[in-house]
Short mmCIF file of C-alpha atoms in Angstrom, two decimals:
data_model
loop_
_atom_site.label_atom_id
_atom_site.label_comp_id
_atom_site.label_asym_id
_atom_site.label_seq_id
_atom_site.Cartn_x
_atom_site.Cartn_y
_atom_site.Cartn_z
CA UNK V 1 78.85 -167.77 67.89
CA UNK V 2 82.52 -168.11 69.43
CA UNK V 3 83.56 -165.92 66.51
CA UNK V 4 81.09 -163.13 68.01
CA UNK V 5 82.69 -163.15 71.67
CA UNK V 6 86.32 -163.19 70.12
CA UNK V 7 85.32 -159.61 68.53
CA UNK V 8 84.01 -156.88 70.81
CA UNK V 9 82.67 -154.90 68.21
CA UNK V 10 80.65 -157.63 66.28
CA UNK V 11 79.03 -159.06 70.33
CA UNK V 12 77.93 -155.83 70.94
CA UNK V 13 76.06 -155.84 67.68
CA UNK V 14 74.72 -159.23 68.87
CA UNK V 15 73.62 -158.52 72.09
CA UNK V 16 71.58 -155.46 70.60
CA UNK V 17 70.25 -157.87 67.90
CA UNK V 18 69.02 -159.94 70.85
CA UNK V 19 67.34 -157.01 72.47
CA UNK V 20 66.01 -156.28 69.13
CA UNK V 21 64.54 -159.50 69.15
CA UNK V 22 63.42 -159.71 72.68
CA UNK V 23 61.36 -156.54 72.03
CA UNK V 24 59.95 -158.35 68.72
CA UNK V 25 59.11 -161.21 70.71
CA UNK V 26 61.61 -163.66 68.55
CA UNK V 27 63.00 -166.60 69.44
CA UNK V 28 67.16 -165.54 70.23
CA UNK V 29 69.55 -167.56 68.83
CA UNK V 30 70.40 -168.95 72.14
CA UNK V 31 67.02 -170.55 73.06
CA UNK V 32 65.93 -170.90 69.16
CA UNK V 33 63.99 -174.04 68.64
CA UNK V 34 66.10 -176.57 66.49
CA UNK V 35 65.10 -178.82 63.73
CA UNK V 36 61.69 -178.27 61.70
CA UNK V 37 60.38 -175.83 64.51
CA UNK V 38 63.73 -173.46 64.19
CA UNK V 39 63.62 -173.38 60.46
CA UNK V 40 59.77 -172.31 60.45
CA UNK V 41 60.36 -169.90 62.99
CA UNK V 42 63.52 -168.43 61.14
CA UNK V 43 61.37 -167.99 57.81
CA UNK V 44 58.30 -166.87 59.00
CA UNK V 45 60.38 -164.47 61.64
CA UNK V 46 57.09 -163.85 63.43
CA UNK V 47 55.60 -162.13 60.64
CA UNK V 48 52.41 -162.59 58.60
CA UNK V 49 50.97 -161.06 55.61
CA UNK V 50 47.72 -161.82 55.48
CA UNK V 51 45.53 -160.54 58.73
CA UNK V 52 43.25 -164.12 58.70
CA UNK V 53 43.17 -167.13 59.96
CA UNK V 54 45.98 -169.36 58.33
CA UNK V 55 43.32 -172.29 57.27
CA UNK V 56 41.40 -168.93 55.43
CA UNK V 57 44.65 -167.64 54.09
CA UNK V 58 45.31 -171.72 53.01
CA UNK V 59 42.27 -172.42 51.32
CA UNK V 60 42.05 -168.90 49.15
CA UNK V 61 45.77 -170.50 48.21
CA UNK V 62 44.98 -173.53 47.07
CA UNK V 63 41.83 -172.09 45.36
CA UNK V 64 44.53 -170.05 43.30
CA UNK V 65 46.12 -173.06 42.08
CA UNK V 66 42.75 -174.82 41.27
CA UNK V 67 42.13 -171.76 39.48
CA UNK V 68 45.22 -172.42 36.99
CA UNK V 69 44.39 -176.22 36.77
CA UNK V 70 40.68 -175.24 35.62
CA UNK V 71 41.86 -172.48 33.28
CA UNK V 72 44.67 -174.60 31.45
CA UNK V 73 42.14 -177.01 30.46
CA UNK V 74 39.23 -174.38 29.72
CA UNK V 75 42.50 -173.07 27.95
CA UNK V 76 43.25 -176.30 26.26
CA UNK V 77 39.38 -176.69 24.86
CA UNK V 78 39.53 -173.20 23.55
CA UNK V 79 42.54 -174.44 21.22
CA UNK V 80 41.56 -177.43 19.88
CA UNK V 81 38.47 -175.71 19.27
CA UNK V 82 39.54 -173.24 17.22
CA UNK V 83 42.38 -174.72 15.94
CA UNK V 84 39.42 -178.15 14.95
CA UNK V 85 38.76 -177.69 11.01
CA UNK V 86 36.25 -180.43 11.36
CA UNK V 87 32.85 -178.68 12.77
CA UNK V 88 32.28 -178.59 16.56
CA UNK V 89 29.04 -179.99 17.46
CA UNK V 90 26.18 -177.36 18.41
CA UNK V 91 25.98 -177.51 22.28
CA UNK V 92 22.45 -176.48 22.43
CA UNK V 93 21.30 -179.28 20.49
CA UNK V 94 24.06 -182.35 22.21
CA UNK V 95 22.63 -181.04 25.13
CA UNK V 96 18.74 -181.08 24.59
CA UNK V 97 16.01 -182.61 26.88
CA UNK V 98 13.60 -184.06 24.67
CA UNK V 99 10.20 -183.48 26.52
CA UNK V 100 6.91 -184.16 25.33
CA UNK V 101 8.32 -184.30 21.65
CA UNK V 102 9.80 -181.08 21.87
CA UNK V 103 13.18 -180.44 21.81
CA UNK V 104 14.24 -178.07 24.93
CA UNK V 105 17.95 -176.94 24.23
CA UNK V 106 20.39 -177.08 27.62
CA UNK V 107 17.26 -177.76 29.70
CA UNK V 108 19.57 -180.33 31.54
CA UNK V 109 22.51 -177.81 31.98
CA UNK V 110 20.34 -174.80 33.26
CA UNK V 111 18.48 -177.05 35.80
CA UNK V 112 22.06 -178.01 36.83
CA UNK V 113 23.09 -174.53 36.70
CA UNK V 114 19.81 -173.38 39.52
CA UNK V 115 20.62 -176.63 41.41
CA UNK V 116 24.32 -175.47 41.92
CA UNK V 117 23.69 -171.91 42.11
CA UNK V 118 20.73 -172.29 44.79
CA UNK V 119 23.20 -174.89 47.44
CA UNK V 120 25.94 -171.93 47.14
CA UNK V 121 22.96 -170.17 48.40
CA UNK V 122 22.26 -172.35 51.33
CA UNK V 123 25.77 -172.91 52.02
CA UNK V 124 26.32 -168.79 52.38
CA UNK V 125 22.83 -169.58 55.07
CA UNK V 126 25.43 -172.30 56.91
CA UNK V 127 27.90 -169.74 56.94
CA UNK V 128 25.61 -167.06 58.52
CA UNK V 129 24.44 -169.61 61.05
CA UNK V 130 27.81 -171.15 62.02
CA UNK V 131 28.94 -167.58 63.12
CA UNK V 132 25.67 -166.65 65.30
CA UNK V 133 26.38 -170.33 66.95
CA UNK V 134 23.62 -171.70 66.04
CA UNK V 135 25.41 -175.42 64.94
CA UNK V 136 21.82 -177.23 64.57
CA UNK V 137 20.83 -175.01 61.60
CA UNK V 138 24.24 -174.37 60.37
CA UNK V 139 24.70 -178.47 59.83
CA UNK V 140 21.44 -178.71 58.09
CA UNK V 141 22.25 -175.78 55.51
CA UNK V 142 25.56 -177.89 55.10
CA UNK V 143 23.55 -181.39 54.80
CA UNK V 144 21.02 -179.50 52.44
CA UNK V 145 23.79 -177.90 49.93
CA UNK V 146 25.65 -181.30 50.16
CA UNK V 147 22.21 -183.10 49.11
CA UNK V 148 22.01 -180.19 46.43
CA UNK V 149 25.64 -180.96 44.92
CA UNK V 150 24.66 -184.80 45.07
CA UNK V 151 21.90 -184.04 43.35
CA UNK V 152 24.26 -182.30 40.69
CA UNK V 153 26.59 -185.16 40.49
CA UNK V 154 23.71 -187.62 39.57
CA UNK V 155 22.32 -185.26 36.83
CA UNK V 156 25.67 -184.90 35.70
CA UNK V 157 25.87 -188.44 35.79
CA UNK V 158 23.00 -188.72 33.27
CA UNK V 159 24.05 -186.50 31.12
CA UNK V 160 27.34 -188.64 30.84
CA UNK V 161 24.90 -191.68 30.23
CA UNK V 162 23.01 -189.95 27.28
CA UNK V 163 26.09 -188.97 25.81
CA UNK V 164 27.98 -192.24 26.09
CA UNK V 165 24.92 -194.08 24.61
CA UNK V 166 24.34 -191.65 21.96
CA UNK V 167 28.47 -192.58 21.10
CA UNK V 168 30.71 -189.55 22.48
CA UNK V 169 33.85 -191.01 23.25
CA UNK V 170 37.20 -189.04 23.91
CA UNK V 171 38.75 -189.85 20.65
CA UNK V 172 35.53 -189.51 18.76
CA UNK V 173 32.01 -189.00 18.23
CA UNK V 174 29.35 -189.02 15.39
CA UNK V 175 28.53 -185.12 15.75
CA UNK V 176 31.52 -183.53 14.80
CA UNK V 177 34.84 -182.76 15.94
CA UNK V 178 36.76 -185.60 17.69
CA UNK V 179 38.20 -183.14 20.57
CA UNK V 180 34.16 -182.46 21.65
CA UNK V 181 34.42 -185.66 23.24
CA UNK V 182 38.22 -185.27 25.53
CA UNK V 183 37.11 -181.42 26.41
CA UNK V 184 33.71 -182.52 27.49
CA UNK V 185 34.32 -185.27 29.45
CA UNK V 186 37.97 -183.58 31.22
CA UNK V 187 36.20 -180.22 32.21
CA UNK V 188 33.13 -181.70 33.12
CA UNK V 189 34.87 -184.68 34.85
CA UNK V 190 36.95 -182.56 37.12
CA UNK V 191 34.62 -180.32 37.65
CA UNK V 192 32.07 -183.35 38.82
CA UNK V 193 35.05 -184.78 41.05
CA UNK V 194 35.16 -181.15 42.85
CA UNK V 195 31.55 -181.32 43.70
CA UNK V 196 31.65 -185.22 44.98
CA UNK V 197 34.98 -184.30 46.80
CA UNK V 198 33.08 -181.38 48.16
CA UNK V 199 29.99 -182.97 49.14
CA UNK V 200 32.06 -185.26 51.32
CA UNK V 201 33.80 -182.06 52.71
CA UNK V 202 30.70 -180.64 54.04
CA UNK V 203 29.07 -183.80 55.12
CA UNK V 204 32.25 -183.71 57.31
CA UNK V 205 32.50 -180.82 59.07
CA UNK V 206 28.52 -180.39 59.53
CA UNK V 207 29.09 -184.25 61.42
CA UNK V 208 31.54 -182.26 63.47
CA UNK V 209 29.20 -179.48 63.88
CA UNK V 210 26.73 -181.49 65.37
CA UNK V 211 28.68 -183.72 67.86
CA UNK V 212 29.97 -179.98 69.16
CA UNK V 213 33.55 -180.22 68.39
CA UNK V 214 34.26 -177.04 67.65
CA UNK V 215 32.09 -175.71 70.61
CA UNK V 216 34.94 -176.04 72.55
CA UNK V 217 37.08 -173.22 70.78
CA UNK V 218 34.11 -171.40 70.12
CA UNK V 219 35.95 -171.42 66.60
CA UNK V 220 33.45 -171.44 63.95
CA UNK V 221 35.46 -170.42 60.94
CA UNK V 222 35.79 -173.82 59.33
CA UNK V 223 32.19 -173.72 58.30
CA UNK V 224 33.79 -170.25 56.12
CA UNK V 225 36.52 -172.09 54.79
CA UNK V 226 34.45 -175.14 53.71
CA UNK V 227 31.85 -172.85 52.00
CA UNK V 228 34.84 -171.06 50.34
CA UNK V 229 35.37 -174.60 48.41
CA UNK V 230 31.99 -174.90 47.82
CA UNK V 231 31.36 -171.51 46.33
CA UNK V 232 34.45 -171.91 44.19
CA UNK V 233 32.91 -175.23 42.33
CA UNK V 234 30.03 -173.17 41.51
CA UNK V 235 32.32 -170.12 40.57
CA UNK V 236 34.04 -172.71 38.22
CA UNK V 237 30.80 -174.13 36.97
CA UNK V 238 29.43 -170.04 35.84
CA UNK V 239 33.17 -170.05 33.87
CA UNK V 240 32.07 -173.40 32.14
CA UNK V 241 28.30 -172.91 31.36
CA UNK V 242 29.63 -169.71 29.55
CA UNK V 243 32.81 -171.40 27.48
CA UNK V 244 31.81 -175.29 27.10
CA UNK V 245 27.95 -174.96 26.89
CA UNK V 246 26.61 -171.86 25.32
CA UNK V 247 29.86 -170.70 23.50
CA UNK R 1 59.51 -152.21 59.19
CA UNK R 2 57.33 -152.26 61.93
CA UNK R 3 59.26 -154.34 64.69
CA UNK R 4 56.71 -153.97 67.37
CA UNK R 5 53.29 -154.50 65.39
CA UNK R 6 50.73 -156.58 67.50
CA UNK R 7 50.20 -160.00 66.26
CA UNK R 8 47.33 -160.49 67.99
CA UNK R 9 44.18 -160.96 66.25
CA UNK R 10 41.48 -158.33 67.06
CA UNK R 11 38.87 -159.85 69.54
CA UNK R 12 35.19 -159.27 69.22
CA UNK R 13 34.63 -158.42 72.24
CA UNK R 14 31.31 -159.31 72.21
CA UNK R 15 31.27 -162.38 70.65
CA UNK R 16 34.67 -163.96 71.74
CA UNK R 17 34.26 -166.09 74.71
CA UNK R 18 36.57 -165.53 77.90
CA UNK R 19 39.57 -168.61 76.29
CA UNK R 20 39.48 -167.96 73.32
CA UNK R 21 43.18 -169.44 71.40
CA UNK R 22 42.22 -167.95 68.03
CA UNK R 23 39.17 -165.48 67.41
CA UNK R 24 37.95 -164.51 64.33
CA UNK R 25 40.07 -162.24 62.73
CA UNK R 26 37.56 -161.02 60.42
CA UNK R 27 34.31 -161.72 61.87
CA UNK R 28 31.94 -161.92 58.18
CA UNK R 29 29.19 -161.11 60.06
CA UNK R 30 26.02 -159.92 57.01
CA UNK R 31 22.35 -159.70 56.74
CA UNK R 32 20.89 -162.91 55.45
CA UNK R 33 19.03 -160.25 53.53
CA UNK R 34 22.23 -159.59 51.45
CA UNK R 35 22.50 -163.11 50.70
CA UNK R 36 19.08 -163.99 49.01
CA UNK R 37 19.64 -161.09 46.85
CA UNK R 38 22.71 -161.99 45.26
CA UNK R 39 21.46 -165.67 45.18
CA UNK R 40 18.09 -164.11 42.99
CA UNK R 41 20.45 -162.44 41.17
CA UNK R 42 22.17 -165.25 40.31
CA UNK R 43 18.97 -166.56 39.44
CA UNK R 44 18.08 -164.02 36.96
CA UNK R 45 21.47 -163.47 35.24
CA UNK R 46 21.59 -167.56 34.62
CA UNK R 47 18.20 -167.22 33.22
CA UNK R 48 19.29 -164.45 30.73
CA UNK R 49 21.85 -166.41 30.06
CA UNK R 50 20.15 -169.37 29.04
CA UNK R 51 17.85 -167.27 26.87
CA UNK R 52 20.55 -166.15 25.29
CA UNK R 53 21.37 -169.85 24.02
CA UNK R 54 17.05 -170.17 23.50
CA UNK R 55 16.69 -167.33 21.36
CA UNK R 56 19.70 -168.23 19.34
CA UNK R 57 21.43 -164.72 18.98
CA UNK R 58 24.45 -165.07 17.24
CA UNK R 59 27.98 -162.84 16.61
CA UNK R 60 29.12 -160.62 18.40
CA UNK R 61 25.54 -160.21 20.90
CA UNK R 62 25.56 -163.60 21.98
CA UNK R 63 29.60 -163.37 22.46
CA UNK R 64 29.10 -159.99 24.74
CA UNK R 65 26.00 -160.98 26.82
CA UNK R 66 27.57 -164.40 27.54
CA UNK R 67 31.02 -163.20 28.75
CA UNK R 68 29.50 -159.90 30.73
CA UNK R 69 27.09 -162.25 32.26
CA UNK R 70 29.70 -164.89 32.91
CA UNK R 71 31.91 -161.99 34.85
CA UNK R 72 28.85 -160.13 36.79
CA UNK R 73 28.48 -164.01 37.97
CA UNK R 74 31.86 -164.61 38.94
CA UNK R 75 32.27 -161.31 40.58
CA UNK R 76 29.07 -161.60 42.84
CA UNK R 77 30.48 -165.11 43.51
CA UNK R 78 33.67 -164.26 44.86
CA UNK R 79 32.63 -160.76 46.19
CA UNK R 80 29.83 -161.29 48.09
CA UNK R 81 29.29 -165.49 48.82
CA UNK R 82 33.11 -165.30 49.48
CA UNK R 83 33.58 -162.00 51.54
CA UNK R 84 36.07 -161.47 49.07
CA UNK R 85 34.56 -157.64 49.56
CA UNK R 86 35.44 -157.50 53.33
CA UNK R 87 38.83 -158.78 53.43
CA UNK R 88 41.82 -157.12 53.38
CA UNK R 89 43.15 -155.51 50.21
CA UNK R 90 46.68 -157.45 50.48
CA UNK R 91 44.64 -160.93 50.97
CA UNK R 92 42.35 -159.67 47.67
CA UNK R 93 45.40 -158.24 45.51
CA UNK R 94 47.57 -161.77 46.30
CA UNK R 95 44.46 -164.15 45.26
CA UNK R 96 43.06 -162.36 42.34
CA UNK R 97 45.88 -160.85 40.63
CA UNK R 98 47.62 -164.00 39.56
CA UNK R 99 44.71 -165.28 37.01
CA UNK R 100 45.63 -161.98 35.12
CA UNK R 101 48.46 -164.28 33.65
CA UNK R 102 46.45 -166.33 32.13
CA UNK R 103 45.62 -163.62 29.93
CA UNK R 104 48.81 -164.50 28.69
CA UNK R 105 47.73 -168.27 28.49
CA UNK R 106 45.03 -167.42 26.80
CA UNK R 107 46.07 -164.80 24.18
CA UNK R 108 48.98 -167.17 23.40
CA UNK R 109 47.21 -169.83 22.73
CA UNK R 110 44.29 -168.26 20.50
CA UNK R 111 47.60 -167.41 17.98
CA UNK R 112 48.70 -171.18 18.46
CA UNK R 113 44.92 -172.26 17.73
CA UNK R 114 45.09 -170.45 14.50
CA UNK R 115 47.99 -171.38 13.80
CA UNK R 116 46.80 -175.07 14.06
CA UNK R 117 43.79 -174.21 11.64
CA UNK R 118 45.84 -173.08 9.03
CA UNK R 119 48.20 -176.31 8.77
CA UNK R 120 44.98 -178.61 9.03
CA UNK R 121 43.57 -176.81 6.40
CA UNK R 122 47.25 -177.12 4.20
CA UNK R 123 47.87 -180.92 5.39
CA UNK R 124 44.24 -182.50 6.09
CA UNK R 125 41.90 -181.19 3.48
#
């Protein structure tokens, strides 16, 4: 700063900076916030790229990076699948319901796929009703696709059952190819955690909903955000029907 | 540059109350209408889907129908249950251009994969 007032030329260009920066609305150097505040303020210099709400803009970013995580393993199966010169086991019949004596390939795995499928439904229904302010129904389309994506988990948590009894393990089983067993139970596994994790992120914010706490603000774009998570497990869940279950 | 764009989000003004801190930028505001029908559609294309699996086509059919089913899914996913339709092109471009790299991933490790095939079949047979 001293170095400025010593040379006319260079405080002239600093006092225009300032007005520059007046007009933008920054923070001048003389009243600039110090510390953590200064150093957000000097990299974000007032700007923003994306015209949303930062907890939008957040969530679509860390969606991104769950994106990679899920395709590196999908990734990862698709390798040691191909690359496997023992047999993979035939999906369709690991996975059959055995009903009545007849064998119904994937029956499991489709009525997983309509349960998941039909709360990204009701969730979009929170969304709707969260933004007309109407909190009452908005929290029971949350509680509803929550219920739905418990109701996932615990079918997925049967399926993990059968298959553990019938002797899939991650370093073998007695179908075919000992990767079947890692891929399954990683992709699925995750996948599984994502709903439970989401499940307790709705059941959250529709508690909020009800006791009004976002009345205040008027500020109902949480219930968006939250149903961007939840649409992205099913999104995930379409990519691993395809690959893991009918490929 | 733009030095003196607004930074202030665009208010509804019918919706936003009178102290309102931080409207909704981008108020996704749609028929429930539009919602059921992409949620039957859903419903259908799973459906064919399954079939595809129950009526055991094989080659390259089953390999088409499953991945352009897989994508017509994804894409009413994130276009319409995500409003990935109504927000801005730079939000849309930055989210879901990335994945293209894994393109990359993906056609690099299918070479790998065979690669691994050929030395289990030299080493393990």
């Amino acid at each position: 700063m001293s170095a400025s007032w010593a040379n006319p030329l260079s405080a002239r260009r600093s006092a225009e900076a300032a007005a520059a920066d007046r007009v933008v609305g920054r923070a001048v150097a003389a009243g600039a916030p110090a510390g953590w505040r200064g150093l957000i303020a000097d990299w974000s210099s007032d700007r923003q790229a994306f015209k949303v709400s930062w907890g939008k803009a957040m969530m679509w970013i860390f969606l991104l990076s769950d994106t990679f995580v899920f395709s590196c393993f999908l990734t990862g199966y698709m390798t040691v699948r191909t690359g496997s010169a023992v047999p993979w086991p035939n999906a369709s019949h690991v996975f059959s319901l055995n009903i009545g004596g007849t064998e119904l390939p994937l029956l499991l795995i489709a009525i997983m796929t309509f349960v998941l499928i039909t709360s990204s439904g009701t969730m979009a229904m929170g969304v709707n009703f969260a933004y007309r302010r109407d909190r009452v129904n908005a929290a029971t389309m949350m509680i509803l696709t929550a219920g739905l994506g418990e109701t996932f988990v615990g079918m997925q948590a049967f399926e993990w059952t059968k298959l553990i009894l019938e002797g899939v393990r991650p370093w073998g089983n007695p179908m075919g190819a000992a990767q079947f067993g890692s891929s399954f139970f990683m992709i699925t596994g995750f996948h599984g955690l994502h709903v439970t994790i989401g499940v307790i992120y709705l059941l959250t914010v529709a508690v909020r909903l009800l006791r009004g706490r976002y009345e205040k603000t008027g500020n109902y774009q949480i219930v968006e955000i939250a149903g961007l998570y939840w649409h992205f497990v099913d999104l995930v869940w379409v990519f691993i029907f395809a690959l893991f279950y009918l490929w | 540059m733009d030095v003196t764009q607004s930074h202030e989000p665009v208010h509804q003004p019918v919706q936003a109350p009178v102290q309102e801190p931080q409207a909704h930028q981008q108020h996704q505001q749609h028929p429930i209408g539009l919602y059921v029908k992409v949620w039957i559609a859903l419903f259908v294309l799973s459906t064919m889907s399954y079939l595809v699996d129950y009526y055991q086509f094989h080659g390259l059919l089953r390999w088409g129908l499953i991945i352009m089913l897989m994508l017509i899914k994804a894409g009413l996913i994130v276009a319409v249950f995500m409003h990935m339709a109504w927000e801005r092109l730079a939000l849309a471009c930055a989210i879901l251009l990335p994945p293209l790299c894994l393109l990359v991933l993906v056609a690099l490790m299918a070479i790998e994969a065979d690669q691994m095939l050929l030395t289990h079949g030299l080493f393990f047979r």
